[in-house]
Short mmCIF file of C-alpha atoms and ligand atoms in Angstrom, two decimals:
data_model
loop_
_atom_site.label_atom_id
_atom_site.label_comp_id
_atom_site.label_asym_id
_atom_site.label_seq_id
_atom_site.Cartn_x
_atom_site.Cartn_y
_atom_site.Cartn_z
CA UNK A 1 -3.43 22.95 -29.83
CA UNK A 2 -6.96 23.60 -28.64
CA UNK A 3 -10.36 24.39 -29.99
CA UNK A 4 -12.63 26.91 -28.34
CA UNK A 5 -15.61 28.91 -29.53
CA UNK A 6 -19.15 30.18 -29.08
CA UNK A 7 -20.29 27.18 -27.01
CA UNK A 8 -17.77 27.99 -24.28
CA UNK A 9 -18.68 31.70 -24.43
CA UNK A 10 -22.37 30.83 -24.02
CA UNK A 11 -21.66 28.50 -21.10
CA UNK A 12 -19.60 31.14 -19.28
CA UNK A 13 -22.31 33.73 -19.96
CA UNK A 14 -24.80 31.43 -18.29
CA UNK A 15 -22.61 31.12 -15.19
CA UNK A 16 -22.13 34.86 -14.94
CA UNK A 17 -25.84 35.57 -15.37
CA UNK A 18 -26.69 33.01 -12.71
CA UNK A 19 -24.30 34.70 -10.25
CA UNK A 20 -23.38 31.24 -8.95
CA UNK A 21 -19.59 30.99 -9.30
CA UNK A 22 -18.82 28.47 -6.57
CA UNK A 23 -19.57 24.81 -7.11
CA UNK A 24 -20.72 24.18 -3.53
CA UNK A 25 -23.06 27.18 -3.28
CA UNK A 26 -25.63 26.33 -5.89
CA UNK A 27 -26.82 22.95 -4.62
CA UNK A 28 -26.76 19.87 -6.80
CA UNK A 29 -26.32 19.77 -10.56
CA UNK A 30 -23.90 22.63 -11.20
CA UNK A 31 -21.63 22.82 -14.25
CA UNK A 32 -18.63 21.22 -12.52
CA UNK A 33 -20.68 18.35 -11.11
CA UNK A 34 -22.33 17.73 -14.46
CA UNK A 35 -18.93 17.60 -16.15
CA UNK A 36 -17.62 15.16 -13.52
CA UNK A 37 -20.57 12.86 -14.19
CA UNK A 38 -19.96 13.05 -17.95
CA UNK A 39 -16.29 12.28 -17.38
CA UNK A 40 -17.16 9.20 -15.27
CA UNK A 41 -19.55 7.92 -17.88
CA UNK A 42 -17.37 8.52 -20.98
CA UNK A 43 -14.12 7.40 -19.32
CA UNK A 44 -15.78 4.45 -17.60
CA UNK A 45 -14.59 5.30 -14.11
CA UNK A 46 -16.51 5.42 -10.81
CA UNK A 47 -15.30 8.77 -9.49
CA UNK A 48 -14.00 12.02 -10.98
CA UNK A 49 -13.02 15.19 -9.14
CA UNK A 50 -12.16 18.40 -10.96
CA UNK A 51 -9.48 20.55 -9.30
CA UNK A 52 -7.64 23.74 -10.22
CA UNK A 53 -4.59 22.19 -11.95
CA UNK A 54 -2.95 18.95 -12.98
CA UNK A 55 -0.33 19.51 -10.30
CA UNK A 56 -3.07 19.85 -7.67
CA UNK A 57 -4.61 16.65 -9.01
CA UNK A 58 -1.30 14.80 -8.50
CA UNK A 59 -0.80 16.20 -4.97
CA UNK A 60 -4.41 15.43 -4.00
CA UNK A 61 -4.14 11.87 -5.32
CA UNK A 62 -0.91 11.17 -3.43
CA UNK A 63 -2.45 12.58 -0.25
CA UNK A 64 -5.61 10.53 -0.87
CA UNK A 65 -3.60 7.30 -1.16
CA UNK A 66 -1.68 8.11 2.02
CA UNK A 67 1.73 8.70 0.43
CA UNK A 68 3.91 10.82 2.72
CA UNK A 69 7.19 11.32 4.61
CA UNK A 70 9.62 8.42 4.36
CA UNK A 71 8.03 7.11 1.17
CA UNK A 72 9.76 6.83 -2.19
CA UNK A 73 7.78 7.37 -5.38
CA UNK A 74 9.04 6.26 -8.78
CA UNK A 75 8.86 8.96 -11.48
CA UNK A 76 10.29 9.00 -15.02
CA UNK A 77 13.39 11.12 -15.73
CA UNK A 78 11.56 12.61 -18.72
CA UNK A 79 8.33 14.42 -17.73
CA UNK A 80 7.07 17.84 -16.75
CA UNK A 81 8.75 18.59 -13.40
CA UNK A 82 5.35 18.79 -11.65
CA UNK A 83 5.14 14.97 -11.68
CA UNK A 84 8.18 14.91 -9.37
CA UNK A 85 7.45 18.08 -7.38
CA UNK A 86 3.99 16.78 -6.43
CA UNK A 87 5.78 13.93 -4.64
CA UNK A 88 7.85 16.43 -2.61
CA UNK A 89 4.68 18.39 -1.82
CA UNK A 90 3.33 15.47 0.24
CA UNK A 91 6.71 14.94 1.95
CA UNK A 92 7.84 11.91 -0.08
CA UNK A 93 10.85 11.76 -2.40
CA UNK A 94 10.85 11.13 -6.15
CA UNK A 95 13.14 8.35 -7.40
CA UNK A 96 13.92 8.96 -11.05
CA UNK A 97 13.97 6.09 -13.52
CA UNK A 98 14.84 5.85 -17.20
CA UNK A 99 12.43 5.86 -20.10
CA UNK A 100 12.67 3.12 -22.73
CA UNK A 101 12.51 3.24 -26.53
CA UNK A 102 8.86 4.37 -26.37
CA UNK A 103 10.00 7.46 -24.42
CA UNK A 104 7.75 6.41 -21.54
CA UNK A 105 8.83 4.94 -18.18
CA UNK A 106 10.88 1.73 -18.51
CA UNK A 107 9.23 -1.13 -16.55
CA UNK A 108 12.61 -2.85 -16.16
CA UNK A 109 14.21 0.21 -14.63
CA UNK A 110 11.22 0.58 -12.30
CA UNK A 111 12.00 -2.88 -10.90
CA UNK A 112 15.69 -2.05 -10.50
CA UNK A 113 14.88 1.07 -8.46
CA UNK A 114 12.33 -0.41 -6.07
CA UNK A 115 13.50 -0.39 -2.41
CA UNK A 116 11.74 -1.38 0.84
CA UNK A 117 10.57 2.26 1.01
CA UNK A 118 8.93 2.45 -2.41
CA UNK A 119 5.23 3.21 -2.07
CA UNK A 120 4.00 4.20 -5.52
CA UNK A 121 4.80 4.50 -9.21
CA UNK A 122 3.81 7.49 -11.35
CA UNK A 123 3.80 6.40 -15.01
CA UNK A 124 3.55 9.52 -17.17
CA UNK A 125 1.85 9.33 -20.56
CA UNK A 126 3.92 12.01 -22.28
CA UNK A 127 2.94 13.69 -25.56
CA UNK A 128 -0.27 11.67 -25.97
CA UNK A 129 1.78 8.46 -25.80
CA UNK A 130 0.70 5.62 -23.48
CA UNK A 131 3.06 3.87 -21.06
CA UNK A 132 3.33 0.08 -21.07
CA UNK A 133 0.51 -0.21 -18.52
CA UNK A 134 0.26 -4.02 -18.64
CA UNK A 135 3.86 -4.42 -17.52
CA UNK A 136 3.66 -1.55 -15.03
CA UNK A 137 0.55 -2.99 -13.34
CA UNK A 138 2.28 -6.39 -13.14
CA UNK A 139 5.34 -4.87 -11.47
CA UNK A 140 3.11 -2.88 -9.09
CA UNK A 141 1.15 -5.96 -8.12
CA UNK A 142 4.27 -8.06 -7.60
CA UNK A 143 5.75 -5.48 -5.23
CA UNK A 144 2.45 -4.21 -3.71
CA UNK A 145 2.87 -0.66 -5.00
CA UNK A 146 0.26 1.96 -5.76
CA UNK A 147 -0.02 3.32 -9.32
CA UNK A 148 -0.88 6.96 -10.00
CA UNK A 149 -1.15 7.60 -13.74
CA UNK A 150 -0.11 11.07 -14.85
CA UNK A 151 -2.28 11.42 -17.96
CA UNK A 152 -2.01 15.23 -17.90
CA UNK A 153 -0.57 15.23 -21.43
CA UNK A 154 -2.83 12.49 -22.77
CA UNK A 155 -6.45 13.43 -22.01
CA UNK A 156 -8.71 11.22 -24.13
CA UNK A 157 -6.03 8.80 -25.30
CA UNK A 158 -6.67 5.07 -24.85
CA UNK A 159 -4.46 2.08 -24.05
CA UNK A 160 -5.90 -1.27 -25.20
CA UNK A 161 -9.40 0.17 -25.13
CA UNK A 162 -9.12 1.84 -21.71
CA UNK A 163 -8.90 5.58 -21.14
CA UNK A 164 -5.53 6.65 -19.79
CA UNK A 165 -5.92 7.68 -16.17
CA UNK A 166 -8.38 4.87 -15.41
CA UNK A 167 -5.97 1.91 -15.33
CA UNK A 168 -3.94 2.62 -12.16
CA UNK A 169 -5.29 3.10 -8.62
CA UNK A 170 -5.74 6.77 -9.46
CA UNK A 171 -5.19 8.95 -12.54
CA UNK A 172 -4.76 12.65 -13.20
CA UNK A 173 -5.59 14.97 -16.10
CA UNK A 174 -4.55 18.55 -16.83
CA UNK A 175 -6.59 21.22 -18.57
CA UNK A 176 -3.95 23.94 -18.84
CA UNK A 177 -3.77 25.63 -22.21
CA UNK A 178 -1.15 23.28 -23.70
CA UNK A 179 -3.28 20.19 -23.17
CA UNK A 180 -5.84 18.42 -25.39
CA UNK A 181 -8.77 20.29 -23.85
CA UNK A 182 -8.47 23.38 -21.69
CA UNK A 183 -10.11 25.94 -19.43
CA UNK A 184 -6.89 27.94 -18.97
CA UNK A 185 -5.90 26.11 -15.78
CA UNK A 186 -7.51 22.99 -14.38
CA UNK A 187 -7.04 19.35 -13.49
CA UNK A 188 -8.94 16.12 -12.98
CA UNK A 189 -8.66 13.14 -10.65
CA UNK A 190 -10.02 9.73 -11.67
CA UNK A 191 -10.43 6.63 -9.52
CA UNK A 192 -12.63 3.59 -8.96
CA UNK A 193 -11.65 3.57 -5.30
CA UNK A 194 -14.26 5.23 -3.10
CA UNK A 195 -11.93 5.77 -0.16
CA UNK A 196 -9.33 7.54 -2.31
CA UNK A 197 -12.05 9.66 -3.90
CA UNK A 198 -13.46 10.73 -0.53
CA UNK A 199 -9.99 11.56 0.80
CA UNK A 200 -9.20 13.59 -2.36
CA UNK A 201 -12.52 15.40 -1.90
CA UNK A 202 -11.49 16.31 1.66
CA UNK A 203 -7.96 17.33 0.82
CA UNK A 204 -8.98 19.58 -2.10
CA UNK A 205 -11.58 21.50 -0.06
CA UNK A 206 -10.29 22.41 3.43
CA UNK A 207 -11.26 19.02 4.81
CA UNK A 208 -14.82 19.50 3.46
CA UNK A 209 -16.27 18.72 6.91
CA UNK A 210 -18.60 21.73 6.72
CA UNK A 211 -20.14 20.73 3.39
CA UNK A 212 -23.51 19.10 2.94
CA UNK A 213 -21.88 16.02 1.44
CA UNK A 214 -19.69 15.59 4.56
CA UNK A 215 -22.38 13.38 6.08
CA UNK A 216 -21.85 10.85 3.29
CA UNK A 217 -18.15 10.45 4.18
CA UNK A 218 -17.19 7.61 6.50
CA UNK A 219 -13.43 8.27 6.39
CA UNK A 220 -11.87 10.20 9.31
CA UNK A 221 -11.66 13.90 8.44
CA UNK A 222 -8.32 15.67 8.16
CA UNK A 223 -7.31 19.25 7.24
CA UNK A 224 -6.85 20.04 3.57
CA UNK A 225 -6.12 22.93 1.23
CA UNK A 226 -8.16 24.72 -1.44
CA UNK A 227 -7.75 23.30 -4.92
CA UNK A 228 -11.38 23.90 -5.91
CA UNK A 229 -12.42 25.07 -9.37
CA UNK A 230 -15.01 27.72 -10.04
CA UNK A 231 -18.16 27.09 -12.02
CA UNK A 232 -16.63 29.20 -14.81
CA UNK A 233 -13.97 26.52 -15.29
CA UNK A 234 -16.56 23.75 -14.90
CA UNK A 235 -18.75 25.34 -17.58
CA UNK A 236 -15.88 25.70 -20.06
CA UNK A 237 -14.74 22.12 -19.45
CA UNK A 238 -18.23 20.76 -20.01
CA UNK A 239 -18.15 22.23 -23.52
CA UNK A 240 -14.52 21.33 -24.14
CA UNK A 241 -15.24 17.72 -23.26
CA UNK A 242 -17.78 17.49 -26.09
CA UNK A 243 -15.00 18.40 -28.53
CA UNK A 244 -12.57 15.77 -27.25
CA UNK A 245 -13.58 12.73 -29.37
CA UNK A 246 -13.23 14.74 -32.58
CA UNK A 247 -9.86 16.14 -31.50
CA UNK A 248 -8.46 12.66 -30.78
CA UNK A 249 -9.90 11.27 -34.03
CA UNK A 250 -8.28 14.12 -35.96
CA UNK A 251 -4.89 13.37 -34.37
CA UNK A 252 -5.19 9.62 -35.06
CA UNK A 253 -6.12 10.16 -38.70
CA UNK A 254 -3.20 12.50 -39.32
CA UNK A 255 -0.80 10.33 -37.36
CA UNK A 256 -1.66 7.43 -39.66
CA UNK A 257 -0.89 9.42 -42.81
CA UNK A 258 2.45 10.59 -41.37
CA UNK A 259 3.36 7.06 -40.23
CA UNK A 260 2.71 5.70 -43.74
CA UNK A 261 5.04 8.26 -45.30
CA UNK A 262 7.72 7.74 -42.62
CA UNK A 263 7.63 3.96 -43.07
CA UNK A 264 9.50 4.48 -46.38
CA UNK A 265 11.94 7.01 -44.98
CA UNK A 266 15.43 5.71 -44.17
CA UNK A 267 16.73 8.77 -42.29
CA UNK A 268 15.00 7.87 -39.05
CA UNK A 269 12.75 5.28 -37.45
CA UNK A 270 9.32 5.72 -35.93
CA UNK A 271 9.40 5.21 -32.18
CA UNK A 272 7.41 2.22 -30.96
CA UNK A 273 4.01 3.10 -29.45
CA UNK A 274 2.63 0.92 -26.64
CA UNK A 275 -0.74 0.84 -28.41
CA UNK A 276 -0.09 1.19 -32.12
CA UNK A 277 -3.74 0.62 -33.06
CA UNK A 278 -4.94 3.80 -31.37
CA UNK A 279 -1.78 5.93 -31.59
CA UNK A 280 -2.41 9.67 -31.78
CA UNK A 281 1.19 10.90 -31.60
CA UNK A 282 4.36 10.24 -33.53
CA UNK A 283 7.97 10.45 -32.43
CA UNK A 284 11.00 9.61 -34.53
CA UNK A 285 14.49 8.50 -33.64
CA UNK A 286 17.76 9.03 -35.49
CA UNK A 287 20.82 6.74 -35.22
CA UNK A 288 22.96 9.60 -33.98
CA UNK A 289 22.23 12.89 -32.17
CA UNK A 290 20.94 15.41 -34.73
CA UNK A 291 19.76 18.98 -34.88
CA UNK A 292 16.82 19.48 -37.23
CA UNK A 293 15.45 22.98 -36.77
CA UNK A 294 11.89 22.39 -37.88
CA UNK A 295 11.43 19.44 -35.54
CA UNK A 296 10.46 19.69 -31.90
CA UNK A 297 13.09 18.85 -29.30
CA UNK A 298 11.48 16.72 -26.65
CA UNK A 299 14.04 17.41 -23.93
CA UNK A 300 14.68 20.86 -22.47
CA UNK A 301 12.52 21.68 -19.49
CA UNK A 302 11.24 18.12 -19.42
CA UNK A 303 14.61 16.45 -18.64
CA UNK A 304 15.58 15.85 -15.00
CA UNK A 305 19.03 17.41 -15.46
CA UNK A 306 17.32 20.78 -15.95
CA UNK A 307 15.18 20.59 -12.80
CA UNK A 308 17.57 22.59 -10.60
CA UNK A 309 15.38 23.14 -7.51
CA UNK A 310 14.65 19.42 -7.36
CA UNK A 311 18.15 18.21 -8.25
CA UNK A 312 19.47 20.49 -5.46
CA UNK A 313 16.94 18.92 -3.06
CA UNK A 314 15.79 22.38 -1.93
CA UNK A 315 12.64 23.14 0.06
CA UNK A 316 10.72 26.24 1.16
CA UNK A 317 11.68 25.58 4.79
CA UNK A 318 14.66 23.55 5.99
CA UNK A 319 12.51 21.55 8.43
CA UNK A 320 10.01 20.73 5.68
CA UNK A 321 12.54 19.07 3.41
CA UNK A 322 11.28 15.63 2.34
CA UNK A 323 14.86 14.47 1.65
CA UNK A 324 15.49 14.74 5.43
CA UNK A 325 12.55 12.42 6.10
CA UNK A 326 13.68 9.78 3.58
CA UNK A 327 14.70 6.45 5.16
CA UNK A 328 18.02 6.43 3.31
CA UNK A 329 20.29 8.99 1.67
CA UNK A 330 18.94 10.00 -1.74
CA UNK A 331 21.64 11.07 -4.18
CA UNK A 332 20.84 12.75 -7.48
CA UNK A 333 23.51 12.99 -10.17
CA UNK A 334 23.37 14.32 -13.72
CA UNK A 335 24.18 10.91 -15.18
CA UNK A 336 21.77 8.80 -13.09
CA UNK A 337 19.47 8.29 -16.09
CA UNK A 338 22.01 8.22 -18.90
CA UNK A 339 19.86 6.05 -21.17
CA UNK A 340 17.16 8.73 -21.12
CA UNK A 341 19.68 11.45 -22.02
CA UNK A 342 21.03 9.37 -24.92
CA UNK A 343 17.51 8.75 -26.23
CA UNK A 344 16.38 12.35 -25.91
CA UNK A 345 19.36 13.55 -27.95
CA UNK A 346 18.16 11.42 -30.87
CA UNK A 347 14.35 11.63 -30.60
CA UNK A 348 12.13 14.29 -32.14
CA UNK A 349 8.43 14.88 -31.67
CA UNK A 350 6.49 15.39 -34.87
CA UNK A 351 3.74 17.87 -34.23
CA UNK A 352 0.50 16.57 -35.72
CA UNK A 353 -0.69 19.40 -38.01
CA UNK A 354 -4.20 19.51 -36.68
CA UNK A 355 -5.56 22.08 -39.16
CA UNK A 356 -4.17 20.52 -42.34
CA UNK A 357 -6.16 18.39 -44.78
CA UNK A 358 -4.96 14.79 -45.12
CA UNK A 359 -3.33 15.64 -48.49
CA UNK A 360 -1.46 18.53 -46.91
CA UNK A 361 -0.39 16.26 -44.06
CA UNK A 362 1.14 13.86 -46.59
CA UNK A 363 3.16 16.67 -48.18
CA UNK A 364 4.19 17.89 -44.73
CA UNK A 365 5.43 14.40 -43.80
CA UNK A 366 7.32 14.02 -47.09
CA UNK A 367 8.95 17.38 -46.41
CA UNK A 368 10.26 16.15 -43.05
CA UNK A 369 11.56 12.99 -44.65
CA UNK A 370 13.40 14.89 -47.39
CA UNK A 371 14.87 17.51 -45.06
C1 LIG B 401 0.91 19.74 -17.61
C2 LIG B 401 1.47 18.61 -16.83
C3 LIG B 401 1.28 18.48 -15.46
C4 LIG B 401 0.71 19.54 -14.58
O1 LIG B 401 -0.36 20.15 -15.03
P1 LIG B 401 -0.71 21.68 -14.61
O2 LIG B 401 -2.16 21.72 -14.94
O3 LIG B 401 0.13 22.57 -15.45
O4 LIG B 401 -0.45 21.80 -13.16
C5 LIG B 401 1.73 17.34 -14.83
N1 LIG B 401 2.36 16.38 -15.51
C6 LIG B 401 2.58 16.47 -16.83
C7 LIG B 401 3.25 15.35 -17.53
C8 LIG B 401 2.17 17.60 -17.52
O5 LIG B 401 2.44 17.69 -18.82
#
């Protein structure tokens, strides 16, 4: 689901005509920088950095917070595999934990899986659904852990009035074409922490020590990679961002109509949402595993049991295998998050029919109920 049109075409045309494709060649005030400032202001966060993918945003954030070899990072068993692979990319190991009956990471299971080596938690706001951030932040504080929110699938969604991605120490967004707003491929990093922001800036841009803004950085420089975006992406995102409030409002409105119809349906229950008042997604749960063709399976590629390269603890080079650097033996088994598997067999995601009128949405919801 995404909206795109003449505004984006015009913005890209402007970039092409200007001949200025790189964000750090045109001086201050380019498209990417302008979008970052907009993002900070609308999301109420001190720093935003746009990078070339959501995965890059996760890797950059982990590097920025100093997560690395020997560290364990808690990740839900139900997510896009990139949440876990980003952990391996910085040399740490993902520790998988169950989701609860909201289909987001279970704060109780987080506590059970904390060890002396745990460094961070990655709560993932799947399918526009917020995690229980109050509980997660409490657990993190109690055990002195960092929190990196993966809001890649929930750009523009709020939890108790705060934008997802701005509650933890750092947060990430994705702008690939399956996400709420898109420029084809892209990602965003959000943080209030200046040190983390500066370190992310370095990591994403070959250490950034040759840039003009290097003089404003007090942190020690270290080598990085290249996760920069081009001004073409920045220009598209600037326009996409203007569409976001309407997109979220549309989802919320239609979600409400569907929830009202489903409230009277005895075939399934609506899954609890951690912030019912601003919910923009709807998932349902049956008593027993079911197969309903028209409904969207939420498992598949997003269940840990199907992440073969990770489950096999493989790496591109045997000496660069983070599982060798772990402080204890990490064992992955197919049944390690059984509760998640049981839930996923019974839960379906109801796609919010974005283009339907509210009357049509009602009929659509009744159809699902009578199926
Ligand atoms: C899409 C997604 C990512 C990664 O985003 P890319 O932009 O595709 O790299 C990370 N985590 C989750 C939960 C996602 O859905």
